Coordinates of C-alpha atoms and ligand atoms in Angstrom, one line a residue:
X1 CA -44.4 -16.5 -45.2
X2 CA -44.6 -13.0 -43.5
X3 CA -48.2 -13.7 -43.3
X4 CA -47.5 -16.7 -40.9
X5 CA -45.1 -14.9 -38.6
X6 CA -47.8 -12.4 -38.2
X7 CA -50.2 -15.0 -36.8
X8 CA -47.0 -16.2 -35.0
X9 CA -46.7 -13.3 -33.0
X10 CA -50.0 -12.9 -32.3
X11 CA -50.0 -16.1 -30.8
X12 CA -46.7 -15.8 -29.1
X13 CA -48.3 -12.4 -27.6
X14 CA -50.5 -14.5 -26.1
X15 CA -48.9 -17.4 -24.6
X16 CA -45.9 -15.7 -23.5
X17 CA -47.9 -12.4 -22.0
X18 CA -47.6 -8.9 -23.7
X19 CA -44.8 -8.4 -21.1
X20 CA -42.2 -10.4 -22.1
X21 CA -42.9 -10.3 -26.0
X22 CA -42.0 -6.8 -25.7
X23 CA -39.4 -7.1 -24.5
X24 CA -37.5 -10.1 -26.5
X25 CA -40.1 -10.7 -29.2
X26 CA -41.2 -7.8 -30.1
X27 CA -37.9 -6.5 -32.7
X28 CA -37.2 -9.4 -34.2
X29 CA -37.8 -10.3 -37.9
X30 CA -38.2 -13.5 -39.9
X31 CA -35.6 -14.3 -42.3
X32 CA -36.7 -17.6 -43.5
X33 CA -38.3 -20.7 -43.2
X34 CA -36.1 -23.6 -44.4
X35 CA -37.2 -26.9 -44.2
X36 CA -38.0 -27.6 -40.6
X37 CA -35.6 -24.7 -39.5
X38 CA -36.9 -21.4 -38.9
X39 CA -34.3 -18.4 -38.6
X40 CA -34.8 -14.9 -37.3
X41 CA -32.8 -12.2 -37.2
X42 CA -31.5 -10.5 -33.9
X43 CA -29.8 -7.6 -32.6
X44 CA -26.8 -9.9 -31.2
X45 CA -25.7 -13.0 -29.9
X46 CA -26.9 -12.7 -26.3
X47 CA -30.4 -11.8 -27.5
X48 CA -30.5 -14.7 -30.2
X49 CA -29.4 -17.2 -27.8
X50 CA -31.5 -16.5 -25.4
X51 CA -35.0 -16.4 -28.0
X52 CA -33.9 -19.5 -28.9
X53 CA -33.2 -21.5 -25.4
X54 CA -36.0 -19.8 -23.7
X55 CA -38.8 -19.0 -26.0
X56 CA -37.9 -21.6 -29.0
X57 CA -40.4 -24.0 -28.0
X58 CA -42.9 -22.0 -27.8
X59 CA -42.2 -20.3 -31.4
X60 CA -42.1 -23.9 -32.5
X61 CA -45.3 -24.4 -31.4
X62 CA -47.1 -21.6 -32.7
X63 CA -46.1 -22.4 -36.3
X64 CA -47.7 -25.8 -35.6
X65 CA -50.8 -23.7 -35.3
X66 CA -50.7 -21.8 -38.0
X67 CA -50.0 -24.8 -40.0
X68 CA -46.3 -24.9 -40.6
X69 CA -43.8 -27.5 -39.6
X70 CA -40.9 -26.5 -38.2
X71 CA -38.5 -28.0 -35.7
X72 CA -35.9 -26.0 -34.8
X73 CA -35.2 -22.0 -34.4
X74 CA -31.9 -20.5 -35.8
X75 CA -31.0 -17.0 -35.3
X76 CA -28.7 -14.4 -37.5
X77 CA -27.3 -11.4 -36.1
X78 CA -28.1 -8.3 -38.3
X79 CA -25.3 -6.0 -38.5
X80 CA -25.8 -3.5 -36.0
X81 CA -27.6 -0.1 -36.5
X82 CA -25.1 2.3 -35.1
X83 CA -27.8 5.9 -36.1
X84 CA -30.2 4.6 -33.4
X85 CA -27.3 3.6 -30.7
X86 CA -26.9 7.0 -30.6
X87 CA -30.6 7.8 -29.2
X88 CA -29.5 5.7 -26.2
X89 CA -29.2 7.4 -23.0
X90 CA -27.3 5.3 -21.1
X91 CA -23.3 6.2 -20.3
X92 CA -20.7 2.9 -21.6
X93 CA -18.2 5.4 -21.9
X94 CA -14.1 5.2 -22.1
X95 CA -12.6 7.5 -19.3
X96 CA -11.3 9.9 -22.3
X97 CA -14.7 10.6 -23.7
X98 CA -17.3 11.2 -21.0
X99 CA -18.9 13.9 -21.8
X100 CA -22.4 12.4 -21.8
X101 CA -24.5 14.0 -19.2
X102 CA -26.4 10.6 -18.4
X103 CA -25.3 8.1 -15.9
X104 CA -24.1 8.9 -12.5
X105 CA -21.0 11.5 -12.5
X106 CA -18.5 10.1 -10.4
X107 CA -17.3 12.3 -7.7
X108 CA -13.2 12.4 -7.6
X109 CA -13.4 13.3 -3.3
X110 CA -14.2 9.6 -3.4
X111 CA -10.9 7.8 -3.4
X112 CA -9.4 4.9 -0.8
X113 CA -6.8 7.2 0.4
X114 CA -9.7 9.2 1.5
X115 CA -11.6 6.9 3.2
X116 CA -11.1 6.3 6.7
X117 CA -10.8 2.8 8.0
X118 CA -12.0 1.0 11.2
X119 CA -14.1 -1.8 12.7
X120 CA -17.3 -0.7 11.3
X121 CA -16.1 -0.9 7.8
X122 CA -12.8 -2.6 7.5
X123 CA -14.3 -5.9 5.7
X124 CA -15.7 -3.7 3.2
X125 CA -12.9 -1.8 2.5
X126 CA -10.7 -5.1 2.3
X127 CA -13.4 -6.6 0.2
X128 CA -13.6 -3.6 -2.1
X129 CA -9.7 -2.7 -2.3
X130 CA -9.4 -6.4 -3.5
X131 CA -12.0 -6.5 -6.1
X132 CA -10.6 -2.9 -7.2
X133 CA -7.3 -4.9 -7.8
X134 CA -8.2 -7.9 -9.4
X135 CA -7.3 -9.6 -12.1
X136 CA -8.6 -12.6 -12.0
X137 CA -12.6 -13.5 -12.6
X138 CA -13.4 -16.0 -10.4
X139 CA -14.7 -13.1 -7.5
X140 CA -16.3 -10.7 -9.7
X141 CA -18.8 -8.9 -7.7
X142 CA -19.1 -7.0 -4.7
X143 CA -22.4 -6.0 -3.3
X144 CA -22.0 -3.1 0.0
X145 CA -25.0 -2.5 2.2
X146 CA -25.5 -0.7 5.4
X147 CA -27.8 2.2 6.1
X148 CA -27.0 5.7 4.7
X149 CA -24.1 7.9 5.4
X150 CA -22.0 4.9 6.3
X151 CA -19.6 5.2 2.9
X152 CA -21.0 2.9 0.4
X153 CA -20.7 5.3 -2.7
X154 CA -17.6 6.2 -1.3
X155 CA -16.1 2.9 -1.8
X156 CA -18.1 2.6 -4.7
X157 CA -16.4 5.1 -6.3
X158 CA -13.0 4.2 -4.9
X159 CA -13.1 1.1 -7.0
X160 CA -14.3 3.0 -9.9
X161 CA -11.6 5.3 -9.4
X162 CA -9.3 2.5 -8.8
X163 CA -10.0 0.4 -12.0
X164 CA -10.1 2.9 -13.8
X165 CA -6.8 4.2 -13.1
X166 CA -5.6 0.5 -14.2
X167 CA -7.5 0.6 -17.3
X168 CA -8.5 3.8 -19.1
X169 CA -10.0 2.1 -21.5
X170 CA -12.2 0.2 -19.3
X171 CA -15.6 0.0 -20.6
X172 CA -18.0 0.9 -17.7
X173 CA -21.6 1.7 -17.0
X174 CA -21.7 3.9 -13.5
X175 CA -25.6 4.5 -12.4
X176 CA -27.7 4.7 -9.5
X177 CA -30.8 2.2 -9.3
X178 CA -33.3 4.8 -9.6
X179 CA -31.4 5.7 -13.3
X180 CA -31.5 1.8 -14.4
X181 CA -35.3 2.2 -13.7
X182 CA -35.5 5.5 -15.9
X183 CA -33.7 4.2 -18.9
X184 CA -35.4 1.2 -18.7
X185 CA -38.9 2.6 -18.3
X186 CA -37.9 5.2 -21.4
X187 CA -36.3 2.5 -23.6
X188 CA -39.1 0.5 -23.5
X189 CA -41.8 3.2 -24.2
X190 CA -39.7 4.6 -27.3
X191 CA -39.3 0.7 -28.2
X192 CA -35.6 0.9 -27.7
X193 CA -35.7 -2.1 -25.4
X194 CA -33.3 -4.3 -27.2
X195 CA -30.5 -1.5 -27.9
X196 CA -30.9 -0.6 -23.9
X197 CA -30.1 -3.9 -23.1
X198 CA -26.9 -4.4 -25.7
X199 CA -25.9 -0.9 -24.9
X200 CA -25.5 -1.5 -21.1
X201 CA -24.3 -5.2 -21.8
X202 CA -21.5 -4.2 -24.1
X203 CA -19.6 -2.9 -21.1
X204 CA -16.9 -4.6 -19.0
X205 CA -18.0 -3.4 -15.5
X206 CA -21.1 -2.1 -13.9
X207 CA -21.6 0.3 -11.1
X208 CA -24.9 0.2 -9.3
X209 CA -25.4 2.7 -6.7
X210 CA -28.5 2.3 -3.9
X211 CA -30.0 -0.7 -6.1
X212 CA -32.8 -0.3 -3.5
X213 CA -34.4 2.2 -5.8
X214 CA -35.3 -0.6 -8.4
X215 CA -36.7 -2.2 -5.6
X216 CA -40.8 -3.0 -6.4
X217 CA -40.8 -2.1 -10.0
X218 CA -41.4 -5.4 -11.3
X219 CA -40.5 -5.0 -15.2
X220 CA -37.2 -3.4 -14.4
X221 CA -36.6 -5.4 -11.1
X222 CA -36.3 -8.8 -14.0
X223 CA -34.4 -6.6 -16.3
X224 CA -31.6 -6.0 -13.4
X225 CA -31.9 -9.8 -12.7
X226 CA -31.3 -10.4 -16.3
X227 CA -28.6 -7.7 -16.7
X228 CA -26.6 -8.7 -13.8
X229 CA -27.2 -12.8 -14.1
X230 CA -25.6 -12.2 -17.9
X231 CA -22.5 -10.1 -16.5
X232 CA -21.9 -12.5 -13.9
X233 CA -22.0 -15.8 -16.0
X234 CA -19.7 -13.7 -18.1
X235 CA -17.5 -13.1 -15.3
X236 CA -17.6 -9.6 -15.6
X237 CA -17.6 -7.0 -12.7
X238 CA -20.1 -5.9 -11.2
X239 CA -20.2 -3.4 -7.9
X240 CA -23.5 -2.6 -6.2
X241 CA -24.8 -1.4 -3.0
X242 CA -27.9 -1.3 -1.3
X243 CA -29.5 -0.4 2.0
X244 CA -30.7 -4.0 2.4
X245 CA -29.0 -7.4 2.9
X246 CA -29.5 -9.8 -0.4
X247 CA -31.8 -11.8 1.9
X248 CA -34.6 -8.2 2.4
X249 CA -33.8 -8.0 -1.6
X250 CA -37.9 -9.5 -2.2
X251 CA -38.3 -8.3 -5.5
X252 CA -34.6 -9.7 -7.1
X253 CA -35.5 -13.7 -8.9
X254 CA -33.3 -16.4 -6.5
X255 CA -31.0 -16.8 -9.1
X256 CA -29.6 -13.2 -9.0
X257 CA -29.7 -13.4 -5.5
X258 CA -27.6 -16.7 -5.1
X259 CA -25.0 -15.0 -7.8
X260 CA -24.1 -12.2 -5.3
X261 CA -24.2 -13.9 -2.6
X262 CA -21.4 -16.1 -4.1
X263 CA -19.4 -13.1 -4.7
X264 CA -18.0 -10.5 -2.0
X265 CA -21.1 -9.6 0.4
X266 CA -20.1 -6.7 3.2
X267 CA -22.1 -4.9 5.3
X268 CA -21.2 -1.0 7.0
X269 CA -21.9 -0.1 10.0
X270 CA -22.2 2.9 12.6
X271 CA -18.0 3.7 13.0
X272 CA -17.5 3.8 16.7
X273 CA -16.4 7.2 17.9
X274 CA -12.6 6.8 17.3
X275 CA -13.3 6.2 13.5
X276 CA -15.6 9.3 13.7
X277 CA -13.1 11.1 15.4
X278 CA -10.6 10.6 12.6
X279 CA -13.3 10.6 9.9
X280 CA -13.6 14.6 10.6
X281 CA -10.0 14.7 11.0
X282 CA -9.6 13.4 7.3
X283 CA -12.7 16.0 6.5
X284 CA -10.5 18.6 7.4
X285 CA -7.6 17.5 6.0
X286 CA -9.1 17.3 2.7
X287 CA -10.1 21.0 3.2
X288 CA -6.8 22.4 4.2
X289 CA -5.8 20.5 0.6
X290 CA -7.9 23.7 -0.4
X291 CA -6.2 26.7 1.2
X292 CA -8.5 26.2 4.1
X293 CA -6.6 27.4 7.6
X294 CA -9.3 27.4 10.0
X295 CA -8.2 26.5 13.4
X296 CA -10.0 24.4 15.5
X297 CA -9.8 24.8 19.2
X298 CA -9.0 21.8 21.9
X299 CA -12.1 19.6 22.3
X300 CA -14.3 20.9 19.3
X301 CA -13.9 17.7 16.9
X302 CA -14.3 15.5 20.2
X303 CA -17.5 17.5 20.6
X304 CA -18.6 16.2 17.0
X305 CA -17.8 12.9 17.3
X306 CA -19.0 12.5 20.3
X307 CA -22.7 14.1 20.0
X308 CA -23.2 13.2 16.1
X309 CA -23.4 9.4 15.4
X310 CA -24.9 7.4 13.1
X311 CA -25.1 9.0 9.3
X312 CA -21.3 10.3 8.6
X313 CA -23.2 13.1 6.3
X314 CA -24.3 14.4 9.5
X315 CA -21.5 15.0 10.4
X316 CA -19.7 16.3 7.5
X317 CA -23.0 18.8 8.1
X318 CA -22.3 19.7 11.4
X319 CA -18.3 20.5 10.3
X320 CA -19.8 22.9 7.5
X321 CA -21.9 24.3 9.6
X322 CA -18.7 25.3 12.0
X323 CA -16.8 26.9 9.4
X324 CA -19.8 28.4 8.0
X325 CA -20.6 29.7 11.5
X326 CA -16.6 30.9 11.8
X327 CA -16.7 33.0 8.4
X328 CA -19.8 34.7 9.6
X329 CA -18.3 35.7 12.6
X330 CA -15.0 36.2 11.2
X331 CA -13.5 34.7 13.5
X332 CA -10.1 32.6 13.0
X333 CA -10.1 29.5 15.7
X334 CA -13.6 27.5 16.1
X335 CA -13.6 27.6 20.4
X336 CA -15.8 24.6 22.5
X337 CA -18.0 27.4 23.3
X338 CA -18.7 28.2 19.6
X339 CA -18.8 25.0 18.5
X340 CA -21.5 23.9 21.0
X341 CA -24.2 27.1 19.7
X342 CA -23.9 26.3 16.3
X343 CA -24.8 23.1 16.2
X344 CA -26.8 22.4 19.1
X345 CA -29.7 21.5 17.1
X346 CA -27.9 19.1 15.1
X347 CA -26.8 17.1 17.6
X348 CA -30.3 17.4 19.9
X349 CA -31.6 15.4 16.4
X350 CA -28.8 12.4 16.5
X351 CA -28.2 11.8 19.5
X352 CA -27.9 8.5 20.1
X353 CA -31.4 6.6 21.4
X354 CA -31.6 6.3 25.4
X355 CA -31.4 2.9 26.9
X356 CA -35.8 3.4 27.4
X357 CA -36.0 4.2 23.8
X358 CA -34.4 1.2 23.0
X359 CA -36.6 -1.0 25.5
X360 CA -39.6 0.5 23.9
X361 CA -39.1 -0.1 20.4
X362 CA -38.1 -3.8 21.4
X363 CA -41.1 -4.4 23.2
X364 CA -43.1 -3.1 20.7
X365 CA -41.4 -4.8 18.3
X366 CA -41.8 -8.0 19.3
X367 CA -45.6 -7.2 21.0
X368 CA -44.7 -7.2 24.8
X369 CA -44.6 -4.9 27.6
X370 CA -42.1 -2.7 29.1
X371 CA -41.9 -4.2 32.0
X372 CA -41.3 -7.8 30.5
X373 CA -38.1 -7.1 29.4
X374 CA -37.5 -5.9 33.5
X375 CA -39.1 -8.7 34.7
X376 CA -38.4 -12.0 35.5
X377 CA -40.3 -14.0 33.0
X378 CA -37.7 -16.9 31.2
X379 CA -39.9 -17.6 28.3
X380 CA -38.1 -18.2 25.5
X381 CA -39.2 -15.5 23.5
X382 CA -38.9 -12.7 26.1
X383 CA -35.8 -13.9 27.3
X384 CA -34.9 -13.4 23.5
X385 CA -36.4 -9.7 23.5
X386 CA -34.2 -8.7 26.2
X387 CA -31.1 -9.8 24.5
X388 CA -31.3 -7.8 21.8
X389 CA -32.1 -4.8 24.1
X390 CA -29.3 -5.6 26.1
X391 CA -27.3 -5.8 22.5
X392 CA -28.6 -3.0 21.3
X393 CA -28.0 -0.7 24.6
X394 CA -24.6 -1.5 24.5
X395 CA -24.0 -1.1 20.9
X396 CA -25.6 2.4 20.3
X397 CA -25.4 4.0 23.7
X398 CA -22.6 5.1 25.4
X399 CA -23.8 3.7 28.9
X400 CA -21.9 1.4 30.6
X401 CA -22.7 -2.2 31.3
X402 CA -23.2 -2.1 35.1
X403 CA -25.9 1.4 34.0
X404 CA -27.1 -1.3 31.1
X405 CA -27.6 -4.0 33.7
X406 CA -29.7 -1.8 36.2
X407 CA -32.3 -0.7 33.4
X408 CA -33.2 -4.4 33.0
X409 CA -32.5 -5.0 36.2
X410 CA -30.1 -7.9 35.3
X411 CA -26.5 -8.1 36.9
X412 CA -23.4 -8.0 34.7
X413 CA -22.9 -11.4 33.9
X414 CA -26.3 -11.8 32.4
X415 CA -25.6 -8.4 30.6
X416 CA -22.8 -10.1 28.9
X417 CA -24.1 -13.2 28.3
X418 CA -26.8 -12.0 26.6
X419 CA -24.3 -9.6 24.2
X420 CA -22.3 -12.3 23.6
X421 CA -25.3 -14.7 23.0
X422 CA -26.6 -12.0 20.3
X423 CA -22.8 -11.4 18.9
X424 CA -22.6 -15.3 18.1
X425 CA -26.3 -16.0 16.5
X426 CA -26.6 -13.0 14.5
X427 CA -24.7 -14.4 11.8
X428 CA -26.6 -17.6 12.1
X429 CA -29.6 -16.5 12.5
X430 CA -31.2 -14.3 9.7
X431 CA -34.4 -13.3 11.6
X432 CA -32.3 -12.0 14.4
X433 CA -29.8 -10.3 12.2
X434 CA -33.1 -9.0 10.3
X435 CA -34.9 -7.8 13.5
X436 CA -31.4 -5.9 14.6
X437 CA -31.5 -4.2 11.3
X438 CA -34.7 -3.0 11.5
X439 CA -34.5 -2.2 15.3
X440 CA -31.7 0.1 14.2
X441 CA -33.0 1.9 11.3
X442 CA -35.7 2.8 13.8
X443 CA -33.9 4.1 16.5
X444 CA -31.2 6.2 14.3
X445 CA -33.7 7.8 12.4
X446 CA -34.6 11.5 13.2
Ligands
LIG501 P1 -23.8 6.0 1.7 O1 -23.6 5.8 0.3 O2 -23.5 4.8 2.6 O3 -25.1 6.6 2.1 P2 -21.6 7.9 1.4 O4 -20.6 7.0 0.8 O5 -22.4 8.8 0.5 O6 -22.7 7.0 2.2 O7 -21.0 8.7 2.6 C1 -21.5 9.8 3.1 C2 -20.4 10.8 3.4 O8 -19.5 10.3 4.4 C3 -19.5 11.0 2.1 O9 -19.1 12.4 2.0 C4 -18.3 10.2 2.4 O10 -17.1 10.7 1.8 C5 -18.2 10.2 3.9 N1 -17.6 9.0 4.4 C6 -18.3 7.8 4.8 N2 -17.4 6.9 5.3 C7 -16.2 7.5 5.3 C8 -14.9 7.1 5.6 N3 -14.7 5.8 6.2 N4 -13.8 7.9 5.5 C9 -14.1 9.2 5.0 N5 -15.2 9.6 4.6 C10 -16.3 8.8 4.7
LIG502 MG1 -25.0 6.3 -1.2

């Protein structure tokens, strides 16, 4: 019989590809043959169930090869091997015993009362306060994305900190994408596949920071799929976040996809300068928690917000570098003049794109000239061209519409029709709301 379910395997090696009888096929054992029924022996329940629906017809077949009728798989769970669930690296700790150095350390600044909210990322703080206060499954996942320094670990954390403070016990897998990928890659060389994947499936809620960095690895790409299409259809929590929209997410299968986008999906963006102006202010608060009594003179966090957009860890930079500056100079109050020296160069990197930066990158974008977007062609797609630099002027400079209106030589109402226009379709329109993404990223980089 063991002889059979070699040549079984060799076939199934075959037909199914070396890649995925590795990972599913690869630990299991034959218990018997009986009758028509064949039964093997699994690590669990998940993995049994899903040899059998996905892969039983083509273990059937392969007996019929070799010569054996069967007609139907069967699995057994063994009883679990708890000496070599200790080799795992991966962190499904309680909140009492995390001592394990893998996993992502969660970083206690990173709380909701911390975190400062306005337009550019209330719906993600409303969307993650409520799924941090849950209790019912049916809206069990939350995906965040936005570009970086906008707050997305932060509220990450928050809810981590949040649900955790409801349930000590809770049962939780916190990691960054770019640590799925290692354990995944390591499991799978030391053969530890199927404890990786009950290990990080016995938990209640997963935490997936930047899940970006799993992005074009194909084997772990369809574990994640797996992983997170199993926690969902369990109703289970899951929390991720990501630079891209679900939509940019090439490598994720459609069914993973469709699962978050059923969930909470919010997207962060640039705060405004009031919301930077009372991010710092929280900054410092947070400091002065710390015996910190630096004074900061009248205009000086103005100065920051104003001249430092974009990533927020730019500007928690440009605050360090003040009091840094301050202790070197021992000096007691942080003055305009001060201020402005010390972080000059910071601010000559972020500041915000000029209106002819913008015009440039649009044009090149979508392959016209400068001057189309001045001129007075109405063809459809430079017409469209100029909206978004119109859009885009008014979102990320500070230039007024009438200074707006005389770089593209348009007048006012035009300026605002077009924003408008833009405002309305970009939720529609996912090529537009994909173009404005990447137009962004381009001009805030640097
Ligand atoms: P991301 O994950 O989007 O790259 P982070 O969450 O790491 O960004 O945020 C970068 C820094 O900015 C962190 O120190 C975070 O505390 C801070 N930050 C971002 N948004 C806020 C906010 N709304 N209130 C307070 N601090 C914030
Ligand atoms: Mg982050």
């Amino acid at each position: 019989m063991q002889k059979d379910w070699e040549q079984v395997r060799a076939k199934l090696k075959y037909s199914l590809g070396l890649n995925v009888f590795n990972n599913w096929i690869e630990d299991i054992n034959l218990i018997s043959i009986d009758g028509g029924r064949v039964i093997i022996s699994v690590p669990s329940r998940f993995t049994g169930e899903y040899i059998t629906e996905n892969f039983g017809k083509e273990i059937i077949e392969s007996f019929k090869n070799v010569g054996r009728v069967v007609t139907s798989v069967k699995y057994q769970v063994r009883p679990s091997d708890s000496s070599s669930r200790k080799s795992m690296e991966i962190n499904t700790k309680t909140a009492q015993g995390s001592t394990k150095k893998s996993g992502m350390k969660p970083d206690k600044r990173y709380t909701f009362e911390r975190f400062v909210v306005g337009d550019a990322n209330g719906k993600a703080h409303i969307a993650s306060w409520q799924i941090a206060n849950e209790h019912e499954e049916n809206s069990n996942s939350l995906y965040l994305h936005g570009n970086v320094g906008l707050g997305k670990t932060h509220l990450l954390h928050a809810i981590f900190w949040m649900k955790l403070s409801k349930n000590t016990k809770l049962k939780h897998s916190l990691l960054t994408g770019q640590q799925f990928s290692d354990y995944f890659v390591a499991a799978t060389k030391h053969g530890k596949l199927l404890e990786f994947r009950e290990r990080i499936r016995s938990v209640d809620a997963i935490f997936i920071d930047d899940i970006q960095l799993i992005h074009g690895k194909k084997g772990t790409t369809q574990e994640l799929d797996l992983t997170l299409d199993t926690f969902l259809s369990e109703g289970k929590l899951v929390v991720a976040t990501g630079l891209n929209t679900i939509d940019e997410m090439d490598e994720f299968g459609p069914r993973i996809k469709s699962r978050l986008q059923h969930g909470f999906v919010e997207k962060l963006e640039p705060p405004d300068y009031d919301l930077r102006l009372r991010i710092l202010k929280q900054k410092l608060k947070d400091r002065r928690s710390n015996n910190f009594d630096l004074r900061f003179g009248e205009g000086v966090l103005e100065f920051v917000a104003d001249n430092i957009s974009g990533d927020i860890r730019k500007m928690e930079g440009a605050l360090q570098r003040l009091i840094v500056t301050a202790g070197y100079l021992n000096c007691k109050t942080i003055t305009l003049d001060l201020a402005e020296e010390a972080i000059t160069d910071l601010v000559k990197f972020t500041k915000p794109p000029t209106v002819e930066e913008i015009m440039k990158a649009v044009a090149d974008y979508h392959g016209l000239n400068l001057s189309d977007l001045t001129g007075p062609k109405r063809v459809s797609n430079v017409v469209r061209a100029r909206q978004i630099g119109i859009y885009l002027s008014s979102e990320l400079t500070s230039k007024s519409l009438p200074d707006i209106g005389s770089c593209f030589d348009r007048d006012r109402t035009t300026i605002i029709h077009s924003i408008n226009k833009i405002e309305s379709l970009k939720s529609r329109d996912k090529e537009l709301e994909y173009s404005l993404v990447k137009l962004r990223r381009e001009l805030l980089q640097g």
